[in-house]
CSV table of C-alpha atoms in Angstrom, one decimal:
chain,number,residue,atom,x,y,z
A,2,UNK,CA,-5.7,-5.6,5.6
A,3,UNK,CA,-7.1,-3.6,8.4
A,4,UNK,CA,-10.3,-1.6,7.9
A,5,UNK,CA,-11.4,1.6,9.7
A,6,UNK,CA,-15.2,0.8,9.9
A,7,UNK,CA,-16.4,4.3,10.2
A,8,UNK,CA,-17.4,6.2,7.0
A,9,UNK,CA,-16.5,9.6,8.3
A,10,UNK,CA,-14.0,12.3,7.2
A,11,UNK,CA,-10.9,12.2,9.4
A,12,UNK,CA,-11.2,15.9,10.4
A,13,UNK,CA,-9.9,15.9,14.0
A,14,UNK,CA,-7.3,14.2,16.2
A,15,UNK,CA,-9.8,11.9,17.9
A,16,UNK,CA,-10.9,10.5,14.6
A,17,UNK,CA,-7.2,10.2,13.5
A,18,UNK,CA,-6.4,8.3,16.6
A,19,UNK,CA,-9.3,5.9,15.9
A,20,UNK,CA,-8.0,5.3,12.4
A,21,UNK,CA,-4.4,4.8,13.5
A,22,UNK,CA,-5.7,2.3,16.1
A,23,UNK,CA,-7.6,0.4,13.3
A,24,UNK,CA,-4.3,0.4,11.3
A,25,UNK,CA,-2.5,-1.5,14.1
A,26,UNK,CA,1.0,-1.8,12.8
A,27,UNK,CA,0.0,-2.0,9.2
A,28,UNK,CA,1.2,0.7,6.7
A,29,UNK,CA,-2.1,0.9,4.9
A,30,UNK,CA,-5.8,0.9,6.1
A,31,UNK,CA,-9.0,0.8,4.1
A,32,UNK,CA,-11.3,3.6,5.2
A,33,UNK,CA,-14.8,2.4,4.7
A,34,UNK,CA,-16.6,4.5,2.2
A,35,UNK,CA,-13.5,6.5,1.2
A,36,UNK,CA,-10.6,4.4,0.0
A,37,UNK,CA,-7.3,3.9,1.7
A,38,UNK,CA,-4.8,5.8,3.8
A,39,UNK,CA,-1.1,5.0,3.5
A,40,UNK,CA,1.4,6.0,6.2
A,41,UNK,CA,5.2,5.8,5.7
A,42,UNK,CA,8.5,7.6,6.5
A,43,UNK,CA,8.3,9.5,3.2
A,44,UNK,CA,5.8,10.6,0.7
A,45,UNK,CA,7.4,8.5,-1.9
A,46,UNK,CA,7.1,5.4,0.2
A,47,UNK,CA,3.4,6.1,1.1
A,48,UNK,CA,2.5,6.6,-2.6
A,49,UNK,CA,4.3,3.4,-3.6
A,50,UNK,CA,2.5,1.5,-0.9
A,51,UNK,CA,-0.9,2.8,-2.3
A,52,UNK,CA,0.2,2.0,-5.9
A,53,UNK,CA,1.2,-1.6,-4.8
A,54,UNK,CA,-2.0,-2.1,-3.0
A,55,UNK,CA,-4.0,-1.0,-6.0
A,56,UNK,CA,-2.1,-3.3,-8.3
A,57,UNK,CA,-2.5,-6.3,-5.9
A,58,UNK,CA,-6.2,-5.7,-5.5
A,59,UNK,CA,-6.7,-5.6,-9.3
A,60,UNK,CA,-4.7,-8.8,-9.7
A,61,UNK,CA,-6.6,-10.5,-6.9
A,62,UNK,CA,-9.9,-9.5,-8.7
A,63,UNK,CA,-8.7,-11.0,-11.9
A,64,UNK,CA,-7.6,-14.2,-10.2
A,65,UNK,CA,-10.9,-14.5,-8.4
A,66,UNK,CA,-12.9,-13.6,-11.5
A,67,UNK,CA,-11.2,-16.3,-13.5
A,68,UNK,CA,-12.2,-18.9,-10.8
A,69,UNK,CA,-8.8,-19.0,-9.1
A,70,UNK,CA,-8.0,-19.0,-5.4
A,71,UNK,CA,-5.9,-16.5,-3.5
A,72,UNK,CA,-3.3,-17.8,-1.0
A,73,UNK,CA,-0.7,-16.3,1.2
A,74,UNK,CA,3.0,-16.3,0.3
A,75,UNK,CA,4.9,-19.0,2.2
A,76,UNK,CA,7.3,-17.6,4.9
A,77,UNK,CA,10.1,-19.6,3.3
A,78,UNK,CA,9.6,-17.7,0.1
A,79,UNK,CA,9.8,-14.4,1.8
A,80,UNK,CA,13.0,-15.5,3.6
A,81,UNK,CA,14.6,-16.4,0.3
A,82,UNK,CA,14.2,-12.9,-1.2
A,83,UNK,CA,17.4,-10.8,-1.2
A,84,UNK,CA,17.6,-7.8,1.1
A,85,UNK,CA,18.5,-4.9,-1.2
A,86,UNK,CA,17.7,-2.3,1.4
A,87,UNK,CA,14.5,-0.3,1.5
A,88,UNK,CA,16.1,2.8,0.1
A,89,UNK,CA,17.2,1.0,-3.1
A,90,UNK,CA,13.8,-0.4,-3.6
A,91,UNK,CA,11.9,2.8,-2.8
A,92,UNK,CA,14.2,5.0,-5.0
A,93,UNK,CA,14.1,2.6,-7.9
A,94,UNK,CA,10.3,2.1,-7.7
A,95,UNK,CA,9.7,5.9,-7.4
A,96,UNK,CA,11.9,6.7,-10.4
A,97,UNK,CA,9.9,4.0,-12.4
A,98,UNK,CA,6.6,5.5,-11.4
A,99,UNK,CA,7.7,9.1,-12.1
A,100,UNK,CA,9.0,7.9,-15.5
A,101,UNK,CA,5.6,6.3,-16.2
A,102,UNK,CA,4.0,9.7,-15.7
A,103,UNK,CA,6.4,11.3,-18.2
A,104,UNK,CA,7.5,14.0,-15.8
A,105,UNK,CA,11.0,15.0,-14.5
A,106,UNK,CA,11.5,14.1,-10.8
A,107,UNK,CA,12.3,17.1,-8.6
């Protein structure tokens, strides 16, 4: 997970360029002292990335708190997942999150 080390408000293009450089090619960056920034092709995808990161971080803390060890997912396991297309996953996940809020999607 990339980290933007400066604890400043991203208030101009020079700071934004620094933060984007810290992101590398990652869709999410931790902004020290602030939280995260999520970048994607749509607002829905950026929000879903942020939600997923939050859930993964909470789960990781629970595992570590229980004395467990974190480990990366094997490449072969990633390769065995079906490709349902990003639109399918984003649209389905977005509908799920909106439904959890109890609001009607626009």
